[in-house]
Amino acid sequence: MNHAPAAQLSKPFEVSNRLVLAIAVPMTLAYSTTPLLGLVDTAVVGQFGDAALLGGLAAGAIIFDVVFSSFNFLRSGTTGLVAQAFGRDDTLEQRAVFLRACIIAVVCGLAMVLLSPLIATLGEWFMGAASDVTAAMDTYIRIRLLSSPAALLNYAILGYFLGRGEANLGLLLQLVLNGVNIVLSIWLGLHLGWGVAGVAWGTLCGETITALLGLAIIARRFSLMPKVAWGSIFAPAAMRRMLALNGDIMIRSFVLMGAFTLLTRQGAQLGALTLAVNAVLMHFFMVSAYFLDGFATAVEQLAGRAVGARYLPAFNKAIRLTLLWGFGMAAAACVLVLLFGDQLITVITTAEEVRAEAAYYLPWAAFAALSGVMAFQMDGVFIGATWSRDMRNMMLLSFVAFAAALLVFGHYFGNHGLWAALHVFLITRGLSLLAILPRSVRATFAG
């Protein structure tokens, strides 16, 4: 389902810088805690002085991230649908959307637990690592997959809070998740000497405790409201809309992962040095992405709320303000990377050859944030408005443009060409969605 229901009474609300920042700042802080978690896990396992354990942890985390990123729709799709119900002041539908998302999360999570031996085997086959690395990887994956129901519930819980604009609760849950994870990973992995298994159990406990806390907050809130009929939760039209939305977002996520995987592969074809250099430089882009994600989350909620309220002025202002903030943050990040990137590269790696090459290609990474602003913000707009089909189609179009640019530019210009192709991908995503925005707006707000 691509567009909102037919006309209803407009419910005006004011979009301000304060409202944008009230969502963007907490979520930027929440997203920024994720790299710290990975750093602590690596440091814990690194204390055992066994390269195979570190390799198993890294490989297992990659497989787990690939599998779980497929379920990001439980966060973003829930945010968009709850935001629209919030804009209509429809509290029953907000609850129904959340309960639908929870049912999907539990069913998918339990399926992943049952399929964990198969997922682990396929992941190990794909990585094709040495036997000692594979053993550590197998331990990590099998334990982590036990957390699947709780992890997917956390996506739905976060989506519900963000759909209502309650970013502070989202930040609280992310701090609990990562805080418990860090403490237990250190205690179980290092103090008790469990190693990779301790890190995995620490993550499982963090996911479970966070899910229980989030559900307790929501259950207490729901207990003060009228009950939702099961018929409303399983209403065929609403279920079809959610499944169609989630399917489109899943395809979009797969294509996005495919683009970055292809970029990494093409870098590997240019040699180990290029692969290492691009891995270092991608850290700069990913840090910038945390800030852009914060404002993209803000426009998800505000655009969805405006669609639900059928109030076009709020929709337009949400786009305008988040784009201004996005470009401002990206410009600041670009300047900081250009000024201090060399020093940061020396912190990330001690290899002189990698340092020199990374400094040479640094401007490409610095300006990637600016190229990506429109892509991040337009994604947020289309997710919030639940224009998922259009977003999926423009992602496919952008991937075709990216693949063509990658092959041509990479062939003639080497690593410069790979980075140029990444900019083509980001710019095409943003401009293609911007180009079809007026048509989607007319279809949704007409009448």
Tab-separated table of C-alpha atoms in Angstrom, residues 6-434:
chain	number	residue	atom	x	y	z
A	6	ALA	CA	-8.929	8.950	1.676
A	7	ALA	CA	-9.684	12.389	3.000
A	8	GLN	CA	-10.277	13.085	6.649
A	9	LEU	CA	-10.296	16.156	8.855
A	10	SER	CA	-6.932	17.940	9.028
A	11	LYS	CA	-5.247	17.981	12.461
A	12	PRO	CA	-2.771	20.890	12.323
A	13	PHE	CA	0.435	20.880	14.361
A	14	GLU	CA	3.533	23.044	14.285
A	15	VAL	CA	6.911	21.707	13.185
A	16	SER	CA	9.790	23.634	14.763
A	17	ASN	CA	13.540	23.312	15.126
A	18	ARG	CA	12.971	22.322	18.735
A	19	LEU	CA	10.647	19.480	17.704
A	20	VAL	CA	13.151	18.247	15.093
A	21	LEU	CA	16.041	18.325	17.566
A	22	ALA	CA	13.971	16.641	20.290
A	23	ILE	CA	13.919	13.541	18.069
A	24	ALA	CA	17.220	13.859	16.191
A	25	VAL	CA	19.583	14.529	19.108
A	26	PRO	CA	18.568	11.568	21.343
A	27	MET	CA	18.613	9.178	18.385
A	28	THR	CA	22.003	10.427	17.200
A	29	LEU	CA	23.340	9.732	20.693
A	30	ALA	CA	21.663	6.308	20.675
A	31	TYR	CA	23.101	5.340	17.291
A	32	SER	CA	26.542	6.579	18.320
A	33	THR	CA	26.760	4.071	21.178
A	34	THR	CA	26.759	1.108	18.771
A	35	PRO	CA	30.435	1.382	17.670
A	36	LEU	CA	31.479	1.465	21.342
A	37	LEU	CA	29.811	-1.898	21.847
A	38	GLY	CA	31.746	-3.478	18.985
A	39	LEU	CA	34.974	-1.965	20.290
A	40	VAL	CA	34.435	-3.425	23.786
A	41	ASP	CA	33.579	-6.885	22.429
A	42	THR	CA	36.738	-6.843	20.314
A	43	ALA	CA	38.840	-5.651	23.248
A	44	VAL	CA	37.458	-8.399	25.532
A	45	VAL	CA	38.212	-11.203	23.084
A	46	GLY	CA	41.518	-9.576	22.163
A	47	GLN	CA	42.750	-10.045	25.736
A	48	PHE	CA	43.038	-13.799	25.098
A	49	GLY	CA	45.773	-13.167	22.537
A	50	ASP	CA	44.285	-15.608	20.019
A	51	ALA	CA	43.824	-14.279	16.484
A	52	ALA	CA	41.409	-17.121	15.701
A	53	LEU	CA	39.016	-15.955	18.426
A	54	LEU	CA	39.081	-12.382	17.089
A	55	GLY	CA	38.507	-13.641	13.561
A	56	GLY	CA	35.609	-15.818	14.697
A	57	LEU	CA	34.015	-12.908	16.557
A	58	ALA	CA	34.352	-10.587	13.558
A	59	ALA	CA	33.047	-13.159	11.090
A	60	GLY	CA	30.148	-14.126	13.341
A	61	ALA	CA	29.174	-10.490	13.874
A	62	ILE	CA	29.114	-9.927	10.101
A	63	ILE	CA	26.820	-12.913	9.513
A	64	PHE	CA	24.564	-11.858	12.369
A	65	ASP	CA	24.373	-8.256	11.093
A	66	VAL	CA	23.541	-9.413	7.560
A	67	VAL	CA	20.732	-11.654	8.822
A	68	PHE	CA	19.278	-9.107	11.228
A	69	SER	CA	19.499	-6.105	8.915
A	70	SER	CA	16.884	-7.928	6.829
A	71	PHE	CA	14.428	-7.268	9.662
A	72	ASN	CA	15.012	-3.518	9.942
A	73	PHE	CA	11.493	-3.110	8.570
A	74	LEU	CA	10.199	-3.970	12.038
A	75	ARG	CA	11.691	-0.685	13.241
A	76	SER	CA	11.156	1.632	10.280
A	77	GLY	CA	7.818	0.209	9.125
A	78	THR	CA	6.418	0.393	12.652
A	79	THR	CA	7.636	3.973	13.002
A	80	GLY	CA	5.842	5.076	9.837
A	81	LEU	CA	2.524	3.375	10.624
A	82	VAL	CA	2.473	4.457	14.277
A	83	ALA	CA	3.388	8.035	13.292
A	84	GLN	CA	0.445	8.188	10.892
A	85	ALA	CA	-1.947	6.832	13.516
A	86	PHE	CA	-0.457	9.350	15.969
A	87	GLY	CA	-1.162	12.144	13.476
A	88	ARG	CA	-4.784	10.987	13.225
A	89	ASP	CA	-4.970	10.823	17.048
A	90	ASP	CA	-5.949	7.150	16.659
A	91	THR	CA	-4.604	5.522	19.830
A	92	LEU	CA	-6.257	2.172	19.117
A	93	GLU	CA	-4.508	1.861	15.753
A	94	GLN	CA	-1.173	2.810	17.317
A	95	ARG	CA	-1.574	-0.124	19.685
A	96	ALA	CA	-2.774	-2.415	16.915
A	97	VAL	CA	0.250	-1.575	14.745
A	98	PHE	CA	2.584	-2.307	17.643
A	99	LEU	CA	0.907	-5.627	18.428
A	100	ARG	CA	1.042	-6.668	14.765
A	101	ALA	CA	4.750	-5.851	14.700
A	102	CYS	CA	5.286	-7.850	17.914
A	103	ILE	CA	3.544	-10.893	16.455
A	104	ILE	CA	5.733	-10.734	13.331
A	105	ALA	CA	8.837	-10.236	15.507
A	106	VAL	CA	8.107	-13.247	17.743
A	107	VAL	CA	7.218	-15.553	14.828
A	108	CYS	CA	10.321	-14.557	12.832
A	109	GLY	CA	12.502	-14.699	15.942
A	110	LEU	CA	11.381	-18.204	16.889
A	111	ALA	CA	11.881	-19.337	13.289
A	112	MET	CA	15.458	-18.046	13.419
A	113	VAL	CA	16.089	-19.926	16.671
A	114	LEU	CA	14.827	-23.153	15.085
A	115	LEU	CA	16.901	-22.529	11.954
A	116	SER	CA	20.028	-21.488	13.854
A	117	PRO	CA	22.016	-24.663	12.962
A	118	LEU	CA	21.302	-24.075	9.263
A	119	ILE	CA	22.103	-20.342	9.472
A	120	ALA	CA	25.366	-21.091	11.289
A	121	THR	CA	26.344	-23.745	8.740
A	122	LEU	CA	25.596	-21.488	5.767
A	123	GLY	CA	27.489	-18.591	7.364
A	124	GLU	CA	30.515	-20.748	8.015
A	125	TRP	CA	30.423	-22.094	4.456
A	126	PHE	CA	30.198	-18.563	3.051
A	127	MET	CA	33.146	-17.320	5.112
A	128	GLY	CA	35.273	-20.389	4.395
A	129	ALA	CA	37.630	-19.602	7.270
A	130	ALA	CA	40.176	-21.854	8.993
A	131	SER	CA	38.840	-24.506	11.381
A	132	ASP	CA	39.742	-22.651	14.603
A	133	VAL	CA	38.142	-19.431	13.335
A	134	THR	CA	35.063	-21.388	12.235
A	135	ALA	CA	34.737	-22.987	15.680
A	136	ALA	CA	34.703	-19.586	17.414
A	137	MET	CA	32.334	-18.238	14.796
A	138	ASP	CA	29.951	-21.179	15.284
A	139	THR	CA	29.837	-20.606	19.045
A	140	TYR	CA	29.081	-16.909	18.612
A	141	ILE	CA	26.356	-17.321	15.977
A	142	ARG	CA	24.464	-20.120	17.737
A	143	ILE	CA	24.310	-18.235	21.047
A	144	ARG	CA	23.447	-14.890	19.457
A	145	LEU	CA	20.611	-16.405	17.424
A	146	LEU	CA	18.931	-17.474	20.674
A	147	SER	CA	18.314	-13.761	21.259
A	148	SER	CA	16.372	-13.404	17.980
A	149	PRO	CA	12.847	-13.030	19.471
A	150	ALA	CA	14.041	-10.401	21.964
A	151	ALA	CA	16.185	-8.570	19.369
A	152	LEU	CA	13.316	-8.348	16.879
A	153	LEU	CA	10.916	-7.255	19.619
A	154	ASN	CA	13.344	-4.427	20.385
A	155	TYR	CA	13.004	-3.271	16.770
A	156	ALA	CA	9.213	-3.133	17.135
A	157	ILE	CA	9.408	-1.418	20.543
A	158	LEU	CA	11.810	1.239	19.256
A	159	GLY	CA	9.623	1.753	16.183
A	160	TYR	CA	6.573	2.342	18.387
A	161	PHE	CA	8.305	4.940	20.550
A	162	LEU	CA	9.836	6.739	17.572
A	163	GLY	CA	6.493	6.763	15.773
A	164	ARG	CA	5.109	8.723	18.702
A	165	GLY	CA	8.125	11.048	18.740
A	166	GLU	CA	9.306	9.673	22.103
A	167	ALA	CA	12.980	9.644	21.199
A	168	ASN	CA	14.095	9.977	24.836
A	169	LEU	CA	12.577	6.566	25.578
A	170	GLY	CA	14.327	5.237	22.479
A	171	LEU	CA	17.619	6.602	23.796
A	172	LEU	CA	16.967	5.077	27.231
A	173	LEU	CA	16.390	1.628	25.741
A	174	GLN	CA	19.506	1.847	23.565
A	175	LEU	CA	21.599	2.878	26.572
A	176	VAL	CA	20.222	-0.033	28.593
A	177	LEU	CA	20.825	-2.427	25.697
A	178	ASN	CA	24.410	-1.385	25.098
A	179	GLY	CA	25.209	-0.753	28.765
A	180	VAL	CA	24.066	-4.207	29.929
A	181	ASN	CA	25.763	-5.748	26.918
A	182	ILE	CA	29.099	-4.072	27.687
A	183	VAL	CA	29.064	-4.876	31.425
A	184	LEU	CA	28.065	-8.523	30.967
A	185	SER	CA	30.417	-9.058	28.025
A	186	ILE	CA	33.333	-7.873	30.159
A	187	TRP	CA	32.238	-9.905	33.180
A	188	LEU	CA	31.344	-13.127	31.361
A	189	GLY	CA	33.920	-12.918	28.618
A	190	LEU	CA	36.911	-11.647	30.583
A	191	HIS	CA	36.314	-12.094	34.314
A	192	LEU	CA	34.843	-15.594	34.015
A	193	GLY	CA	37.034	-16.423	31.022
A	194	TRP	CA	34.245	-17.477	28.674
A	195	GLY	CA	35.754	-15.579	25.736
A	196	VAL	CA	33.613	-15.438	22.596
A	197	ALA	CA	30.797	-17.338	24.304
A	198	GLY	CA	30.763	-14.774	27.137
A	199	VAL	CA	30.478	-11.883	24.666
A	200	ALA	CA	27.592	-13.650	22.906
A	201	TRP	CA	25.767	-14.395	26.181
A	202	GLY	CA	26.281	-10.798	27.271
A	203	THR	CA	24.599	-9.597	24.085
A	204	LEU	CA	21.728	-12.070	24.536
A	205	CYS	CA	21.147	-10.821	28.095
A	206	GLY	CA	21.251	-7.201	26.934
A	207	GLU	CA	18.647	-7.844	24.224
A	208	THR	CA	16.389	-9.756	26.620
A	209	ILE	CA	16.544	-7.230	29.474
A	210	THR	CA	15.899	-4.343	27.081
A	211	ALA	CA	12.923	-6.104	25.501
A	212	LEU	CA	11.418	-6.834	28.928
A	213	LEU	CA	11.909	-3.209	30.003
A	214	GLY	CA	10.360	-1.853	26.810
A	215	LEU	CA	7.410	-4.230	27.022
A	216	ALA	CA	6.874	-3.315	30.686
A	217	ILE	CA	6.728	0.404	29.853
A	218	ILE	CA	4.287	-0.183	27.006
A	219	ALA	CA	2.162	-2.708	28.956
A	220	ARG	CA	1.751	-0.221	31.809
A	221	ARG	CA	0.687	2.433	29.291
A	222	PHE	CA	-1.753	0.094	27.532
A	223	SER	CA	-3.286	-1.043	30.830
A	224	LEU	CA	-4.720	2.464	31.287
A	225	MET	CA	-6.422	2.398	27.873
A	226	PRO	CA	-9.411	0.516	26.433
A	227	LYS	CA	-8.531	-2.913	25.105
A	228	VAL	CA	-7.980	-3.511	21.392
A	229	ALA	CA	-10.160	-6.184	19.795
A	230	TRP	CA	-8.229	-9.036	18.221
A	231	GLY	CA	-10.287	-8.490	15.097
A	232	SER	CA	-8.734	-5.027	14.765
A	233	ILE	CA	-5.223	-6.409	15.160
A	234	PHE	CA	-5.730	-9.047	12.470
A	235	ALA	CA	-7.857	-6.899	10.153
A	236	PRO	CA	-7.025	-8.195	6.643
A	237	ALA	CA	-6.524	-4.762	5.058
A	238	ALA	CA	-4.232	-3.579	7.863
A	239	MET	CA	-2.213	-6.810	7.811
A	240	ARG	CA	-1.814	-6.609	4.024
A	241	ARG	CA	-0.669	-3.002	4.291
A	242	MET	CA	1.922	-3.838	6.947
A	243	LEU	CA	3.213	-6.892	5.082
A	244	ALA	CA	3.470	-4.975	1.784
A	245	LEU	CA	5.289	-2.126	3.506
A	246	ASN	CA	7.652	-4.488	5.296
A	247	GLY	CA	8.333	-6.429	2.105
A	248	ASP	CA	9.289	-3.282	0.197
A	249	ILE	CA	11.579	-2.109	3.008
A	250	MET	CA	13.199	-5.558	3.178
A	251	ILE	CA	13.971	-5.474	-0.551
A	252	ARG	CA	15.370	-1.969	-0.175
A	253	SER	CA	17.601	-3.156	2.700
A	254	PHE	CA	18.858	-6.137	0.681
A	255	VAL	CA	19.753	-3.889	-2.255
A	256	LEU	CA	21.514	-1.423	0.036
A	257	MET	CA	23.563	-4.230	1.605
A	258	GLY	CA	24.311	-5.538	-1.870
A	259	ALA	CA	25.679	-2.181	-2.960
A	260	PHE	CA	28.144	-1.929	-0.070
A	261	THR	CA	29.104	-5.592	-0.460
A	262	LEU	CA	29.826	-5.022	-4.151
A	263	LEU	CA	31.869	-1.945	-3.308
A	264	THR	CA	33.941	-3.971	-0.839
A	265	ARG	CA	34.407	-6.770	-3.360
A	266	GLN	CA	35.599	-4.392	-6.073
A	267	GLY	CA	38.033	-2.849	-3.592
A	268	ALA	CA	39.392	-6.306	-2.836
A	269	GLN	CA	39.990	-6.833	-6.559
A	270	LEU	CA	42.379	-3.864	-6.474
A	271	GLY	CA	44.501	-5.499	-3.774
A	272	ALA	CA	44.832	-5.868	-0.008
A	273	LEU	CA	46.104	-2.303	0.402
A	274	THR	CA	43.053	-0.770	-1.296
A	275	LEU	CA	40.745	-3.004	0.735
A	276	ALA	CA	42.393	-1.885	3.989
A	277	VAL	CA	42.368	1.790	2.970
A	278	ASN	CA	38.669	1.745	2.104
A	279	ALA	CA	37.842	-0.053	5.356
A	280	VAL	CA	39.573	2.740	7.284
A	281	LEU	CA	37.896	5.515	5.292
A	282	MET	CA	34.433	3.997	5.555
A	283	HIS	CA	34.641	4.613	9.317
A	284	PHE	CA	34.517	8.350	8.602
A	285	PHE	CA	31.433	7.982	6.421
A	286	MET	CA	29.705	5.711	8.959
A	287	VAL	CA	30.274	8.206	11.789
A	288	SER	CA	28.727	10.935	9.621
A	289	ALA	CA	25.853	8.544	8.898
A	290	TYR	CA	24.956	8.387	12.609
A	291	PHE	CA	24.247	12.123	12.567
A	292	LEU	CA	22.331	11.915	9.294
A	293	ASP	CA	20.346	8.957	10.665
A	294	GLY	CA	19.249	11.070	13.617
A	295	PHE	CA	17.641	13.682	11.348
A	296	ALA	CA	16.303	10.992	9.000
A	297	THR	CA	14.542	9.456	12.018
A	298	ALA	CA	13.108	12.878	12.880
A	299	VAL	CA	11.631	13.329	9.410
A	300	GLU	CA	10.250	9.754	9.501
A	301	GLN	CA	8.146	10.619	12.520
A	302	LEU	CA	7.172	14.137	11.452
A	303	ALA	CA	6.348	13.208	7.847
A	304	GLY	CA	4.327	10.211	9.004
A	305	ARG	CA	2.509	12.306	11.571
A	306	ALA	CA	1.716	14.950	8.926
A	307	VAL	CA	0.367	12.295	6.547
A	308	GLY	CA	-1.832	10.909	9.316
A	309	ALA	CA	-3.032	14.407	10.182
A	310	ARG	CA	-3.397	15.236	6.478
A	311	TYR	CA	-1.657	18.536	7.133
A	312	LEU	CA	0.592	19.497	4.226
A	313	PRO	CA	2.239	22.593	5.817
A	314	ALA	CA	3.732	20.418	8.591
A	315	PHE	CA	4.906	17.862	6.008
A	316	ASN	CA	6.679	20.496	3.921
A	317	LYS	CA	8.255	22.195	6.914
A	318	ALA	CA	9.498	18.885	8.320
A	319	ILE	CA	11.308	18.203	5.057
A	320	ARG	CA	12.728	21.706	4.863
A	321	LEU	CA	14.033	21.841	8.440
A	322	THR	CA	15.519	18.341	8.493
A	323	LEU	CA	17.263	18.952	5.168
A	324	LEU	CA	18.754	22.192	6.485
A	325	TRP	CA	19.964	20.478	9.642
A	326	GLY	CA	21.197	17.513	7.636
A	327	PHE	CA	23.247	19.631	5.257
A	328	GLY	CA	24.563	21.682	8.173
A	329	MET	CA	25.716	18.587	10.078
A	330	ALA	CA	27.181	17.020	6.921
A	331	ALA	CA	29.109	20.204	6.118
A	332	ALA	CA	30.497	20.308	9.654
A	333	ALA	CA	31.489	16.640	9.446
A	334	CYS	CA	33.138	17.239	6.076
A	335	VAL	CA	35.221	20.109	7.425
A	336	LEU	CA	36.250	18.140	10.527
A	337	VAL	CA	37.342	15.150	8.457
A	338	LEU	CA	39.351	17.344	6.099
A	339	LEU	CA	41.030	19.134	9.011
A	340	PHE	CA	41.650	16.223	11.373
A	341	GLY	CA	41.281	13.130	9.215
A	342	ASP	CA	45.042	12.556	8.934
A	343	GLN	CA	45.411	12.443	12.720
A	344	LEU	CA	42.438	10.105	13.070
A	345	ILE	CA	43.865	7.757	10.450
A	346	THR	CA	47.046	7.428	12.504
A	347	VAL	CA	44.906	6.393	15.491
A	348	ILE	CA	43.013	3.758	13.488
A	349	THR	CA	46.032	2.077	11.884
A	350	THR	CA	49.762	1.850	12.500
A	351	ALA	CA	50.606	0.637	8.969
A	352	GLU	CA	52.474	3.475	7.256
A	353	GLU	CA	51.483	2.401	3.751
A	354	VAL	CA	47.801	2.322	4.699
A	355	ARG	CA	48.099	5.710	6.423
A	356	ALA	CA	49.617	7.338	3.338
A	357	GLU	CA	47.046	5.881	0.923
A	358	ALA	CA	44.117	6.658	3.224
A	359	ALA	CA	45.229	10.296	3.506
A	360	TYR	CA	45.404	10.464	-0.293
A	361	TYR	CA	41.793	9.309	-0.730
A	362	LEU	CA	40.485	11.130	2.366
A	363	PRO	CA	38.568	13.888	0.478
A	364	TRP	CA	36.317	11.270	-1.138
A	365	ALA	CA	35.242	10.060	2.321
A	366	ALA	CA	34.918	13.596	3.669
A	367	PHE	CA	32.476	14.725	0.959
A	368	ALA	CA	30.458	11.475	1.065
A	369	ALA	CA	28.437	12.899	3.964
A	370	LEU	CA	27.282	15.830	1.810
A	371	SER	CA	26.447	13.523	-1.091
A	372	GLY	CA	24.399	11.358	1.257
A	373	VAL	CA	22.231	13.991	2.946
A	374	MET	CA	19.419	13.877	0.398
A	375	ALA	CA	19.443	10.059	0.302
A	376	PHE	CA	19.105	9.767	4.084
A	377	GLN	CA	16.435	12.443	4.384
A	378	MET	CA	14.336	11.293	1.440
A	379	ASP	CA	14.457	7.720	2.749
A	380	GLY	CA	13.091	9.056	6.028
A	381	VAL	CA	10.304	10.951	4.265
A	382	PHE	CA	9.212	7.966	2.193
A	383	ILE	CA	9.365	5.555	5.144
A	384	GLY	CA	7.326	7.895	7.353
A	385	ALA	CA	4.760	8.471	4.606
A	386	THR	CA	4.805	4.684	3.874
A	387	TRP	CA	5.483	5.299	0.185
A	388	SER	CA	7.450	2.087	0.237
A	389	ARG	CA	6.926	0.989	-3.346
A	390	ASP	CA	8.383	4.210	-4.701
A	391	MET	CA	11.325	3.978	-2.304
A	392	ARG	CA	11.996	0.379	-3.320
A	393	ASN	CA	11.875	1.211	-7.027
A	394	MET	CA	14.198	4.201	-6.709
A	395	MET	CA	16.651	2.087	-4.710
A	396	LEU	CA	16.698	-0.476	-7.529
A	397	LEU	CA	17.244	2.306	-10.085
A	398	SER	CA	20.056	3.765	-7.971
A	399	PHE	CA	21.701	0.352	-7.652
A	400	VAL	CA	21.755	-0.036	-11.434
A	401	ALA	CA	23.379	3.396	-11.769
A	402	PHE	CA	25.852	2.507	-9.021
A	403	ALA	CA	26.807	-0.850	-10.546
A	404	ALA	CA	27.378	0.738	-13.953
A	405	ALA	CA	29.465	3.547	-12.434
A	406	LEU	CA	31.425	1.069	-10.333
A	407	LEU	CA	32.381	-1.077	-13.298
A	408	VAL	CA	33.228	1.809	-15.645
A	409	PHE	CA	34.885	4.213	-13.216
A	410	GLY	CA	36.618	1.404	-11.334
A	411	HIS	CA	38.095	0.073	-14.559
A	412	TYR	CA	39.473	3.420	-15.706
A	413	PHE	CA	40.241	5.226	-12.435
A	414	GLY	CA	40.921	2.492	-9.883
A	415	ASN	CA	40.027	3.372	-6.289
A	416	HIS	CA	39.103	6.930	-7.287
A	417	GLY	CA	36.470	5.336	-9.491
A	418	LEU	CA	35.095	3.212	-6.658
A	419	TRP	CA	34.609	6.234	-4.445
A	420	ALA	CA	33.105	8.201	-7.335
A	421	ALA	CA	30.617	5.354	-7.831
A	422	LEU	CA	29.633	5.558	-4.150
A	423	HIS	CA	28.877	9.265	-4.599
A	424	VAL	CA	26.836	8.447	-7.713
A	425	PHE	CA	24.838	5.935	-5.664
A	426	LEU	CA	24.132	8.371	-2.840
A	427	ILE	CA	23.239	11.291	-5.109
A	428	THR	CA	21.048	9.160	-7.389
A	429	ARG	CA	19.121	7.816	-4.398
A	430	GLY	CA	18.417	11.293	-3.097
A	431	LEU	CA	17.588	13.005	-6.390
A	432	SER	CA	15.426	10.165	-7.734
A	433	LEU	CA	13.246	10.245	-4.610
A	434	LEU	CA	13.128	14.046	-4.698
